Protein backbone atom coordinates (compact mmCIF):
# COMPACT_ATOMS: atom_id res chain seq x y z
CA UNK A 1 0.00 0.00 0.00
CA UNK A 2 1.08 3.53 -0.72
CA UNK A 3 -0.26 6.15 1.66
CA UNK A 4 -0.17 9.88 2.21
CA UNK A 5 0.16 10.75 5.89
CA UNK A 6 -0.66 14.17 7.27
CA UNK A 7 0.91 14.18 10.72
CA UNK A 8 0.76 16.78 13.49
CA UNK A 9 4.29 17.97 14.21
CA UNK A 10 5.01 20.14 17.24
CA UNK A 11 8.49 20.57 18.70
CA UNK A 12 7.37 21.06 22.30
CA UNK A 13 4.49 22.26 24.47
CA UNK A 14 5.20 25.94 23.75
CA UNK A 15 5.86 25.68 20.02
CA UNK A 16 3.18 26.11 17.40
CA UNK A 17 2.23 22.89 15.64
CA UNK A 18 1.19 22.15 12.08
CA UNK A 19 0.35 19.21 9.86
CA UNK A 20 3.27 17.83 7.81
CA UNK A 21 2.74 15.60 4.80
CA UNK A 22 4.69 12.38 4.21
CA UNK A 23 4.44 9.54 1.69
CA UNK A 24 4.96 5.93 2.78
CA UNK A 25 5.19 2.99 0.41
CA UNK A 26 5.34 -0.78 0.82
CA UNK A 27 2.90 -0.86 3.74
CA UNK A 28 1.43 -4.32 4.33
CA UNK A 29 -2.25 -4.63 5.24
CA UNK A 30 -1.10 -6.95 8.08
CA UNK A 31 0.95 -4.21 9.73
CA UNK A 32 -0.43 -2.49 12.79
CA UNK A 33 -0.92 1.25 12.62
CA UNK A 34 2.10 1.74 14.90
CA UNK A 35 4.26 -0.49 12.67
CA UNK A 36 3.25 1.72 9.76
CA UNK A 37 4.46 4.72 11.80
CA UNK A 38 7.67 2.82 12.62
CA UNK A 39 8.22 2.48 8.85
CA UNK A 40 7.76 6.23 8.43
CA UNK A 41 10.17 6.93 11.30
CA UNK A 42 12.86 4.60 9.89
CA UNK A 43 12.69 6.55 6.63
CA UNK A 44 12.86 9.89 8.47
CA UNK A 45 15.86 8.75 10.53
CA UNK A 46 17.68 7.53 7.39
CA UNK A 47 17.11 10.97 5.85
CA UNK A 48 18.49 12.62 9.00
CA UNK A 49 15.10 14.07 9.97
CA UNK A 50 13.41 14.11 13.37
CA UNK A 51 11.19 11.00 13.76
CA UNK A 52 7.55 11.46 14.75
CA UNK A 53 7.10 11.14 18.52
CA UNK A 54 4.17 8.96 19.58
CA UNK A 55 3.27 7.03 22.73
CA UNK A 56 3.22 3.23 22.88
CA UNK A 57 4.23 0.49 25.28
CA UNK A 58 2.58 -2.95 25.30
CA UNK A 59 1.30 -2.90 21.70
CA UNK A 60 -1.22 -5.51 22.90
CA UNK A 61 -4.18 -3.29 23.73
CA UNK A 62 -3.72 -3.45 27.49
CA UNK A 63 -1.58 -0.53 28.71
CA UNK A 64 -3.47 2.44 27.25
CA UNK A 65 -0.30 4.25 26.19
CA UNK A 66 -1.05 4.52 22.47
CA UNK A 67 -3.24 7.48 21.71
CA UNK A 68 -3.82 8.93 18.27
CA UNK A 69 -6.69 10.72 16.61
CA UNK A 70 -6.86 9.10 13.17
CA UNK A 71 -8.99 10.76 10.52
CA UNK A 72 -10.83 12.59 13.31
CA UNK A 73 -11.58 9.50 15.42
CA UNK A 74 -9.89 8.58 18.70
CA UNK A 75 -7.96 5.36 17.91
CA UNK A 76 -9.21 5.49 14.31
CA UNK A 77 -12.00 3.74 12.42
CA UNK A 78 -12.20 0.53 14.51
CA UNK A 79 -13.31 0.24 18.13
CA UNK A 80 -9.92 -0.77 19.43
CA UNK A 81 -6.66 0.74 20.60
CA UNK A 82 -4.32 2.36 18.05
CA UNK A 83 -1.80 -0.46 18.52
CA UNK A 84 -4.47 -3.04 17.65
CA UNK A 85 -5.65 -1.13 14.59
CA UNK A 86 -4.36 -2.77 11.41
CA UNK A 87 -3.66 -1.30 8.02
CA UNK A 88 -6.29 -3.56 6.46
CA UNK A 89 -8.75 -0.91 7.71
CA UNK A 90 -7.32 1.45 5.05
CA UNK A 91 -7.03 1.35 1.27
CA UNK A 92 -4.09 1.79 -1.07
CA UNK A 93 -3.82 5.49 -1.96
CA UNK A 94 -5.59 6.74 1.19
CA UNK A 95 -4.69 10.01 2.86
CA UNK A 96 -4.63 9.60 6.64
CA UNK A 97 -4.69 12.48 9.14
CA UNK A 98 -2.88 11.70 12.40
CA UNK A 99 -3.21 14.03 15.37
CA UNK A 100 -2.67 13.89 19.14
CA UNK A 101 -5.52 13.75 21.67
CA UNK A 102 -7.09 17.22 21.65
CA UNK A 103 -8.06 18.40 25.16
CA UNK A 104 -6.83 21.31 27.26
CA UNK A 105 -6.23 18.93 30.19
CA UNK A 106 -3.93 16.85 27.93
CA UNK A 107 -1.29 19.37 26.74
CA UNK A 108 0.90 18.28 23.82
CA UNK A 109 4.42 17.30 24.89
CA UNK A 110 5.77 16.70 21.39
CA UNK A 111 4.17 15.77 18.06
CA UNK A 112 1.60 13.08 18.93
CA UNK A 113 2.55 12.69 22.61
CA UNK A 114 0.31 14.34 25.20
CA UNK A 115 0.69 14.69 28.96
CA UNK A 116 -1.95 12.45 30.55
CA UNK A 117 -0.70 12.84 34.13
CA UNK A 118 -4.06 14.44 35.00
CA UNK A 119 -5.43 10.88 34.97
CA UNK A 120 -2.72 9.79 37.42
CA UNK A 121 -3.72 12.56 39.82
CA UNK A 122 -7.38 11.53 39.64
CA UNK A 123 -6.35 7.98 40.56
CA UNK A 124 -4.13 9.27 43.38
CA UNK A 125 -7.14 11.17 44.77
CA UNK A 126 -9.12 8.00 45.51
CA UNK A 127 -8.33 5.01 43.32
CA UNK A 128 -7.18 2.79 46.18
CA UNK A 129 -8.57 0.72 49.05
CA UNK A 130 -7.61 0.42 52.69
CA UNK A 131 -5.47 -2.70 52.81
CA UNK A 132 -4.18 -4.13 56.10
CA UNK A 133 -0.53 -5.09 55.94
CA UNK A 134 0.53 -8.70 56.42
CA UNK A 135 -0.12 -11.87 54.50
CA UNK A 136 -2.68 -11.91 51.70
CA UNK A 137 -6.13 -12.74 53.13
CA UNK A 138 -7.79 -16.01 52.25
CA UNK A 139 -9.57 -15.57 48.90
CA UNK A 140 -13.02 -16.44 50.27
CA UNK A 141 -12.72 -14.31 53.41
CA UNK A 142 -14.71 -11.50 51.78
CA UNK A 143 -17.58 -12.92 49.72
CA UNK A 144 -18.48 -10.78 46.71
CA UNK A 145 -21.88 -11.34 45.06
CA UNK A 146 -21.39 -12.46 41.43
CA UNK A 147 -23.26 -9.49 39.85
CA UNK A 148 -21.08 -7.06 41.85
CA UNK A 149 -17.90 -8.89 40.85
CA UNK A 150 -18.93 -8.77 37.19
CA UNK A 151 -19.75 -5.06 37.44
CA UNK A 152 -16.37 -4.36 39.06
CA UNK A 153 -14.59 -6.33 36.34
CA UNK A 154 -16.49 -4.44 33.64
CA UNK A 155 -15.26 -1.12 35.02
CA UNK A 156 -11.78 -2.45 35.75
CA UNK A 157 -11.33 -2.97 32.01
CA UNK A 158 -10.63 0.77 31.60
CA UNK A 159 -7.00 1.11 30.48
CA UNK A 160 -6.88 4.89 30.97
CA UNK A 161 -5.99 5.64 27.36
CA UNK A 162 -7.98 8.89 27.32
CA UNK A 163 -9.95 8.17 24.14
CA UNK A 164 -13.10 9.15 26.07
CA UNK A 165 -11.68 12.64 26.67
CA UNK A 166 -10.42 12.98 23.09
CA UNK A 167 -13.79 11.96 21.66
CA UNK A 168 -15.91 14.14 23.97
CA UNK A 169 -16.99 17.48 22.46
CA UNK A 170 -16.51 18.98 25.94
CA UNK A 171 -13.18 17.29 26.72
CA UNK A 172 -14.81 15.66 29.77
CA UNK A 173 -13.21 12.84 31.73
CA UNK A 174 -16.39 11.47 33.24
CA UNK A 175 -16.20 8.01 31.64
CA UNK A 176 -12.65 7.43 32.87
CA UNK A 177 -13.37 8.76 36.37
CA UNK A 178 -16.63 6.83 36.66
CA UNK A 179 -14.93 3.58 35.59
CA UNK A 180 -12.32 4.04 38.31
CA UNK A 181 -14.87 5.06 40.99
CA UNK A 182 -17.37 2.30 40.19
CA UNK A 183 -14.72 -0.40 39.94
CA UNK A 184 -13.96 0.00 43.65
CA UNK A 185 -17.27 1.35 44.96
CA UNK A 186 -19.23 -1.79 44.05
CA UNK A 187 -16.87 -4.07 45.99
CA UNK A 188 -16.94 -4.64 49.76
CA UNK A 189 -13.18 -3.98 49.80
CA UNK A 190 -13.87 -0.48 48.49
CA UNK A 191 -16.60 0.33 51.01
CA UNK A 192 -14.49 2.19 53.67
CA UNK A 193 -13.63 4.98 51.17
CA UNK A 194 -16.90 4.81 49.24
CA UNK A 195 -17.90 8.45 49.90
CA UNK A 196 -14.47 10.11 50.00
CA UNK A 197 -13.42 8.25 46.85
CA UNK A 198 -16.16 9.65 44.63
CA UNK A 199 -15.99 13.16 46.13
CA UNK A 200 -12.19 13.39 45.91
CA UNK A 201 -11.86 11.86 42.44
CA UNK A 202 -14.60 14.05 40.97
CA UNK A 203 -13.07 17.07 42.75
CA UNK A 204 -9.66 16.29 41.24
CA UNK A 205 -11.20 15.76 37.82
CA UNK A 206 -12.75 19.25 38.01
CA UNK A 207 -9.47 20.75 39.27
CA UNK A 208 -7.60 19.31 36.28
CA UNK A 209 -9.69 21.40 33.89
CA UNK A 210 -11.64 18.68 32.11
CA UNK A 211 -14.90 19.85 30.54
CA UNK A 212 -18.39 19.23 31.90
CA UNK A 213 -20.37 16.17 30.86
CA UNK A 214 -23.52 16.64 28.78
CA UNK A 215 -24.02 12.89 28.22
CA UNK A 216 -23.20 13.25 24.52
CA UNK A 217 -22.14 9.61 24.57
CA UNK A 218 -19.13 9.97 22.26
CA UNK A 219 -16.89 8.71 25.08
CA UNK A 220 -18.61 5.34 25.33
CA UNK A 221 -18.62 5.00 21.53
CA UNK A 222 -14.87 5.60 21.32
CA UNK A 223 -13.88 3.53 24.38
CA UNK A 224 -11.81 0.56 23.15
CA UNK A 225 -12.82 -1.44 26.21
CA UNK A 226 -16.56 -0.84 26.00
CA UNK A 227 -17.04 1.01 29.30
CA UNK A 228 -20.78 1.78 29.15
CA UNK A 229 -22.29 5.27 29.36
CA UNK A 230 -24.30 4.01 32.35
CA UNK A 231 -21.05 4.11 34.27
CA UNK A 232 -21.40 7.91 34.39
CA UNK A 233 -24.93 7.83 35.74
CA UNK A 234 -23.85 5.28 38.38
CA UNK A 235 -21.05 7.63 39.47
CA UNK A 236 -23.44 10.58 39.58
CA UNK A 237 -25.67 8.51 41.89
CA UNK A 238 -22.65 7.71 44.08
CA UNK A 239 -21.66 11.38 44.15
CA UNK A 240 -25.17 12.51 45.19
CA UNK A 241 -25.33 9.82 47.86
CA UNK A 242 -21.92 10.84 49.21
CA UNK A 243 -22.78 14.56 49.18
CA UNK A 244 -25.97 13.94 51.18
CA UNK A 245 -24.16 11.69 53.65
CA UNK A 246 -21.40 14.23 54.23
CA UNK A 247 -24.00 17.06 54.62
CA UNK A 248 -25.82 15.05 57.34
CA UNK A 249 -22.65 14.74 59.44
S1 LIG B 1 0.44 0.34 23.30
FE1 LIG B 1 -0.50 -0.52 25.05
S2 LIG B 1 -2.63 -0.31 24.60
FE2 LIG B 1 -1.66 0.33 22.77
Short mmCIF file of C-alpha atoms in Angstrom, two decimals, residues 9 105 130 172:
data_model
loop_
_atom_site.label_atom_id
_atom_site.label_comp_id
_atom_site.label_asym_id
_atom_site.label_seq_id
_atom_site.Cartn_x
_atom_site.Cartn_y
_atom_site.Cartn_z
CA UNK A 9 4.29 17.97 14.21
CA UNK A 105 -6.23 18.93 30.19
CA UNK A 130 -7.61 0.42 52.69
CA UNK A 172 -14.81 15.66 29.77
#
